CSV table of C-alpha atoms and ligand atoms in Angstrom, one decimal:
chain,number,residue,atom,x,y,z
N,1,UNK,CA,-39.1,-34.6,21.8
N,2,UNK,CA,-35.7,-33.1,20.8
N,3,UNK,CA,-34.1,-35.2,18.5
N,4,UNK,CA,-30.8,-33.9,19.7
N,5,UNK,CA,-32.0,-34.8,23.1
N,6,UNK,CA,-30.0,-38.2,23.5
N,7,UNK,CA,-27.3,-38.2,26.0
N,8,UNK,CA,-25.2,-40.9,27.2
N,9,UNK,CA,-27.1,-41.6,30.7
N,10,UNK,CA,-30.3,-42.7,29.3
N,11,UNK,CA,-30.8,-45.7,28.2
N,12,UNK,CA,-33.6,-48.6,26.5
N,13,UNK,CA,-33.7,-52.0,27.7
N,14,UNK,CA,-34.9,-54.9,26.0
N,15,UNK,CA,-37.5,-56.5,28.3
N,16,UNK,CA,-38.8,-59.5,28.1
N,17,UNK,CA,-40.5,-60.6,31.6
N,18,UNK,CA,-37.2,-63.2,31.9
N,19,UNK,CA,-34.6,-63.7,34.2
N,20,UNK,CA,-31.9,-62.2,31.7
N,21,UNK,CA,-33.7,-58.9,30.8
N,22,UNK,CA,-34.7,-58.5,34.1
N,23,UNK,CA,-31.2,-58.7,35.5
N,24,UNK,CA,-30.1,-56.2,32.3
N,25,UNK,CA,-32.9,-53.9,33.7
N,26,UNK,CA,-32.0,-53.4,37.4
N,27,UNK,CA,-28.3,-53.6,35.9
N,28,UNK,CA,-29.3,-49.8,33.6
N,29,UNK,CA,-31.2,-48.9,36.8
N,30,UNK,CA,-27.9,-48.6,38.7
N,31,UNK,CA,-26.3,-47.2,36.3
N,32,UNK,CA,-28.7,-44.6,33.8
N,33,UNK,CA,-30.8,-41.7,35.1
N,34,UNK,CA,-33.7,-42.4,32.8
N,35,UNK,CA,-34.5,-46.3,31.6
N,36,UNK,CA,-37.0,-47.2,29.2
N,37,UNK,CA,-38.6,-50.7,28.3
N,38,UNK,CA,-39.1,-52.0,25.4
N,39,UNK,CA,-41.3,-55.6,24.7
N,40,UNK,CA,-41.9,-57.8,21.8
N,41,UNK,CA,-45.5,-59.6,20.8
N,42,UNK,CA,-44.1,-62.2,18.0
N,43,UNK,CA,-46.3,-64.9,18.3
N,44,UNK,CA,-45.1,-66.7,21.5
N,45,UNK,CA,-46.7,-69.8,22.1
N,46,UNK,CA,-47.8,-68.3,25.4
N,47,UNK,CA,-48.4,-64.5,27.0
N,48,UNK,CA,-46.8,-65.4,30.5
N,49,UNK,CA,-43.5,-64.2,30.5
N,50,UNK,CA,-44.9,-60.4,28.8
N,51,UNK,CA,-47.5,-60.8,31.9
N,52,UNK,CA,-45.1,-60.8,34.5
N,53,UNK,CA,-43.0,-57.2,32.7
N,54,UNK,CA,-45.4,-54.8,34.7
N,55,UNK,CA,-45.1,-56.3,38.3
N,56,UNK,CA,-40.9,-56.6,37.3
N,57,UNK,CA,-41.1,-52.8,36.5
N,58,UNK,CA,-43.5,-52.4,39.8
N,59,UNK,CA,-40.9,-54.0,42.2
N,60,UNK,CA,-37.8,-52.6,40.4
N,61,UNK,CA,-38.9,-49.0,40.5
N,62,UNK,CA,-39.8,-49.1,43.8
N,63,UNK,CA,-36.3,-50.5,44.9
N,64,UNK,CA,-34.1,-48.2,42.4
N,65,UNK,CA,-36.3,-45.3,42.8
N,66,UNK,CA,-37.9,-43.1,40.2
N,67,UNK,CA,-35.2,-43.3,36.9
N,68,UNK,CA,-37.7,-46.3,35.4
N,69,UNK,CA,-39.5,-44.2,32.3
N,70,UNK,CA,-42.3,-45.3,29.9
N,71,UNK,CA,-42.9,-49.1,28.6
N,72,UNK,CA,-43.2,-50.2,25.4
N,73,UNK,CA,-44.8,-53.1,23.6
N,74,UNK,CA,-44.6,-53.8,20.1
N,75,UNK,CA,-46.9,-56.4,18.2
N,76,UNK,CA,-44.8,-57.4,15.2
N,77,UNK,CA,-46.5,-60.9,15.7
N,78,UNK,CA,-48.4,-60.8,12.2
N,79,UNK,CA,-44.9,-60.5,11.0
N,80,UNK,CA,-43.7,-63.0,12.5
N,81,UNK,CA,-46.7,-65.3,11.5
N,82,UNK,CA,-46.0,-64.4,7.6
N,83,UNK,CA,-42.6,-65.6,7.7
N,84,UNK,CA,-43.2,-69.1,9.6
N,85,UNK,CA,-43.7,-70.7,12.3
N,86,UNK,CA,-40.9,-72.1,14.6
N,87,UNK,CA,-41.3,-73.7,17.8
N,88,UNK,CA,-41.1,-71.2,20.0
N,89,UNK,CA,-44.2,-69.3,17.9
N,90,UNK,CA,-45.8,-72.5,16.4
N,91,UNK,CA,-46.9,-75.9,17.9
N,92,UNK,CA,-43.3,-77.6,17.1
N,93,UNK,CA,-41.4,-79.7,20.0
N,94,UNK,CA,-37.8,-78.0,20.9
N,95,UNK,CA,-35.2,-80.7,19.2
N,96,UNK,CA,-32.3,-79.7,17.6
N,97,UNK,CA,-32.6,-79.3,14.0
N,98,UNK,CA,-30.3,-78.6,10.8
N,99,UNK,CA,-27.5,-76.4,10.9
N,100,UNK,CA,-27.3,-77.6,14.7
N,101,UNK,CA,-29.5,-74.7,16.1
N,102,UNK,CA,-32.6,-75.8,18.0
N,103,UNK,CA,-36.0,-75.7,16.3
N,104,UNK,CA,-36.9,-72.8,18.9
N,105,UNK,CA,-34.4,-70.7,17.1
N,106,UNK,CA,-36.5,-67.7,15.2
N,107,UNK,CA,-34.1,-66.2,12.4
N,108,UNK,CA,-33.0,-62.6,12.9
N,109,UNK,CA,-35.6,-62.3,16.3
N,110,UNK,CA,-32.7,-60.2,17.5
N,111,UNK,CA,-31.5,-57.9,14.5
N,112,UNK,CA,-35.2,-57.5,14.6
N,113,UNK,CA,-35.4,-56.7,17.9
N,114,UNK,CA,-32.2,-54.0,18.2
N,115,UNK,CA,-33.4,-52.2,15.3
N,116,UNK,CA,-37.1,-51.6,16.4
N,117,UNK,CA,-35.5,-50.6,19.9
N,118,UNK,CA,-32.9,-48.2,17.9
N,119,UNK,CA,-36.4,-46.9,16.2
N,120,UNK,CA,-37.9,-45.8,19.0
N,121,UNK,CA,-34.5,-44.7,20.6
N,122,UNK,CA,-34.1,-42.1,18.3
N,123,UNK,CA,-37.6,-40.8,19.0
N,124,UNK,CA,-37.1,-41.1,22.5
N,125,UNK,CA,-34.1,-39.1,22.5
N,126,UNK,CA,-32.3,-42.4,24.4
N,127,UNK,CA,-28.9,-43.5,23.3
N,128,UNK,CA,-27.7,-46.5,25.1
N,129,UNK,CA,-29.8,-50.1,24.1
N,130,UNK,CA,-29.6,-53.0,26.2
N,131,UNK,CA,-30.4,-56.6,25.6
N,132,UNK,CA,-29.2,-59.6,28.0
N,133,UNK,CA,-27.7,-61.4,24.9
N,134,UNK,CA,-25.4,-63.9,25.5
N,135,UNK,CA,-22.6,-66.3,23.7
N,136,UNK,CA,-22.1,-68.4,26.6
N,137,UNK,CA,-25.3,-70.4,27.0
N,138,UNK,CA,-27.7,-69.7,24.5
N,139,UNK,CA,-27.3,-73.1,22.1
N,140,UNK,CA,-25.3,-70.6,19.7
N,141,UNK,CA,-28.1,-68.5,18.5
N,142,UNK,CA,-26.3,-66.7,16.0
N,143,UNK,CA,-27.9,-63.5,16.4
N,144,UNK,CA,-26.7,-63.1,19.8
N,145,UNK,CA,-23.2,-63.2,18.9
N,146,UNK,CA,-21.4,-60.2,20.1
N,147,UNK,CA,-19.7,-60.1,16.6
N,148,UNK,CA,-23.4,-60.0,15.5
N,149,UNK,CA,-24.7,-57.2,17.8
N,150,UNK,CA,-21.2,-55.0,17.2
N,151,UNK,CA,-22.0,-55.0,13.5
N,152,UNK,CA,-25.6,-53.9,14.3
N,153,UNK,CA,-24.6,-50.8,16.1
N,154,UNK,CA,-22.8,-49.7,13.2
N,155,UNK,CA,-25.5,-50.5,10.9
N,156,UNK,CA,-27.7,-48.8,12.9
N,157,UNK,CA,-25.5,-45.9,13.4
N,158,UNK,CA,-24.9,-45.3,10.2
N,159,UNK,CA,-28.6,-46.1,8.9
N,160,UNK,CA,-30.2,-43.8,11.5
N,161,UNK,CA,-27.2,-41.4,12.4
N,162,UNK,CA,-26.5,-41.5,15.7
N,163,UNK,CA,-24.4,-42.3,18.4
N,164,UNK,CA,-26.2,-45.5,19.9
N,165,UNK,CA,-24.4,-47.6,22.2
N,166,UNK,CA,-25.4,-51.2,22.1
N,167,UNK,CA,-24.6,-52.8,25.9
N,168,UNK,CA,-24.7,-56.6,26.4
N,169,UNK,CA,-24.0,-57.1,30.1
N,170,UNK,CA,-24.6,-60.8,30.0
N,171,UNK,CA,-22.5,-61.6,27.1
N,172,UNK,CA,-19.4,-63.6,28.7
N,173,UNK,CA,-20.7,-64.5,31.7
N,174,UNK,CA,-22.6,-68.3,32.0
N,175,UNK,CA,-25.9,-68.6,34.0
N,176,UNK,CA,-24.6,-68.8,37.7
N,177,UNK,CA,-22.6,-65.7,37.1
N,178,UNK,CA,-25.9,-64.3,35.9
N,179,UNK,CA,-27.8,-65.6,39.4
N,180,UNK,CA,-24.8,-63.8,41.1
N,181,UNK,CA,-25.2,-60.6,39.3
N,182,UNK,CA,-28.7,-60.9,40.8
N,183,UNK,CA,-27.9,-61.3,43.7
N,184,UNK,CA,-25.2,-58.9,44.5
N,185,UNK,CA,-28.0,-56.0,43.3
N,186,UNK,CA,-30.4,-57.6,45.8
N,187,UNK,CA,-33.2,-58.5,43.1
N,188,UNK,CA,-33.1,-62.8,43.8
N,189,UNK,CA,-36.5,-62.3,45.4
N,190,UNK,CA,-37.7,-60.5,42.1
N,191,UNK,CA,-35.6,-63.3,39.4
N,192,UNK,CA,-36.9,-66.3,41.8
N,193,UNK,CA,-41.0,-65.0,42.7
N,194,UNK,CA,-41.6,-62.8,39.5
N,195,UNK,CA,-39.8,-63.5,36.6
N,196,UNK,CA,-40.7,-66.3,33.8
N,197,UNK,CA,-38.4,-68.2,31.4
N,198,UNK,CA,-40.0,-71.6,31.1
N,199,UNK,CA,-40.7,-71.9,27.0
N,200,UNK,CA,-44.0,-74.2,28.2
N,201,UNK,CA,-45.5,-71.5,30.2
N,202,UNK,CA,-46.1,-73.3,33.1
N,203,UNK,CA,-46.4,-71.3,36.9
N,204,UNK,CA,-47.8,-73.3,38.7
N,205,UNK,CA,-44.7,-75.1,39.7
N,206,UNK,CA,-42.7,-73.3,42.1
N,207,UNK,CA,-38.9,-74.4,42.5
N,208,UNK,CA,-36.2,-72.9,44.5
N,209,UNK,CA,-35.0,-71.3,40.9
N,210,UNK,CA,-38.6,-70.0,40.6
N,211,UNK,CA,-41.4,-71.1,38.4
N,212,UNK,CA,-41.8,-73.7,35.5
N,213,UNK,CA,-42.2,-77.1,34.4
N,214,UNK,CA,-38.4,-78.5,35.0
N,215,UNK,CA,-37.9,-79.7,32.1
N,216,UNK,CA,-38.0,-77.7,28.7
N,217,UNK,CA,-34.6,-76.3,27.6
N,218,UNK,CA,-34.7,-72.6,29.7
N,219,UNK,CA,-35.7,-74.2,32.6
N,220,UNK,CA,-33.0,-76.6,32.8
N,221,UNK,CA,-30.4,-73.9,31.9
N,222,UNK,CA,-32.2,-71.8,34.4
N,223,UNK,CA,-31.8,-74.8,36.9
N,224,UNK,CA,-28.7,-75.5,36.4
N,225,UNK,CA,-27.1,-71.8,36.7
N,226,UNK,CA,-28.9,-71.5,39.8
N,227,UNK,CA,-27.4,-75.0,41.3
N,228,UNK,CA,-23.7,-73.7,40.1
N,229,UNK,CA,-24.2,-70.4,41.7
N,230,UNK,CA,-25.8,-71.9,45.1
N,231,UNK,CA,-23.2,-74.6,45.9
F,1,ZN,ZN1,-40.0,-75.1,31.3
């Protein structure tokens, strides 16, 4: 690939097999004429959310038409593993712990995250990176601060030379706005049938927001936005 190759309609998205990154993905659909995927193996304490990526990018190609490019999935679980476990990688309970971030929170996931996407967006000639981070309701995981992800695009510009664009689509808007975004591109059927959040793993409960146990903190914020948004 030419490294000079990046241009400013083709983009990477950070996909996770969750409501958010799925939304961020038929959001660059709209918008980019060539869209990428990238995934992460960390050590989650369950594969179901990565399983449900390829029938996402299935349905979502077939409705945005041929711009969706090549997947990628990195296993930087061993990594992970070396550093500690939390409970979103290890066998904790989700409570809220020092510092007054939950015990799910994994430090730096995301500055690890952007900066193996900006990796293999230089190699892939792609300049925009997406990720469905978000101030609003994410329990003030530092790391998905927008102050946080605008001094990572200049990091990584200046580290790797380029002209990456970091876009956050979901950063000021709460969860129901999120469920409307969804809707207004016509992909509810995909958020509510296909796409996982619930930290437990659990699909074989079927709610009107989609699948999970109900309970665990992503459901409930997942239940919640979709109760705002449908009154
Ligand atoms: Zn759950």
């Amino acid at each position: 690939m030419d490294q000079q190759g990046a241009t400013t309609d083709k983009a990477l998205v950070l996909f996770s097999g969750g409501q958010d990154s799925t939304t961020c993905l038929a959001w660059a659909l709209q918008r980019y004429t060539h869209v990428e995927t990238i995934g992460f193996f960390y050590g989650q304490r369950h594969r179901v959310e990565l399983d449900c990526r390829d029938p996402i990018r299935h349905s979502l190609s077939a409705r945005f038409g041929s711009t969706l490019g090549s997947d990628h999935v990195i296993d930087i679980s061993a990594g992970m593993a070396a550093l500690g476990e939390t409970a979103l990688t290890g066998g904790a309970d989700i409570v809220m712990g020092a510092e007054g971030l939950p015990t799910s929170f994994v430090p730096g996931r995301n500055l690890l995250f952007l900066t193996y996407a900006a990796a293999l967006a230089y190699r892939r000639g792609l300049r925009r990176i997406i990720g469905g981070m978000c101030e609003t309701d994410y329990s003030g995981y530092p790391d998905c601060r927008d102050d946080t992800i605008k001094a990572l695009q200049v990091a990584l510009n200046l580290g790797m030379q380029r002209r990456f664009i970091l876009e956050t689509p979901l950063m000021w808007i709460d969860k129901a706005a999120t469920w409307a975004m969804a809707d207004r591109m016509g992909i509810l059927d995909v958020i509510i049938e296909q796409t996982h959040s619930c930290y437990l793993g659990v699909r074989e409960q079927r709610h009107a927001w989609g699948f999970g146990c109900g309970t665990c903190p992503a459901c409930v914020l997942r239940r919640d936005g979709y109760l705002a948004w449908a009154q």
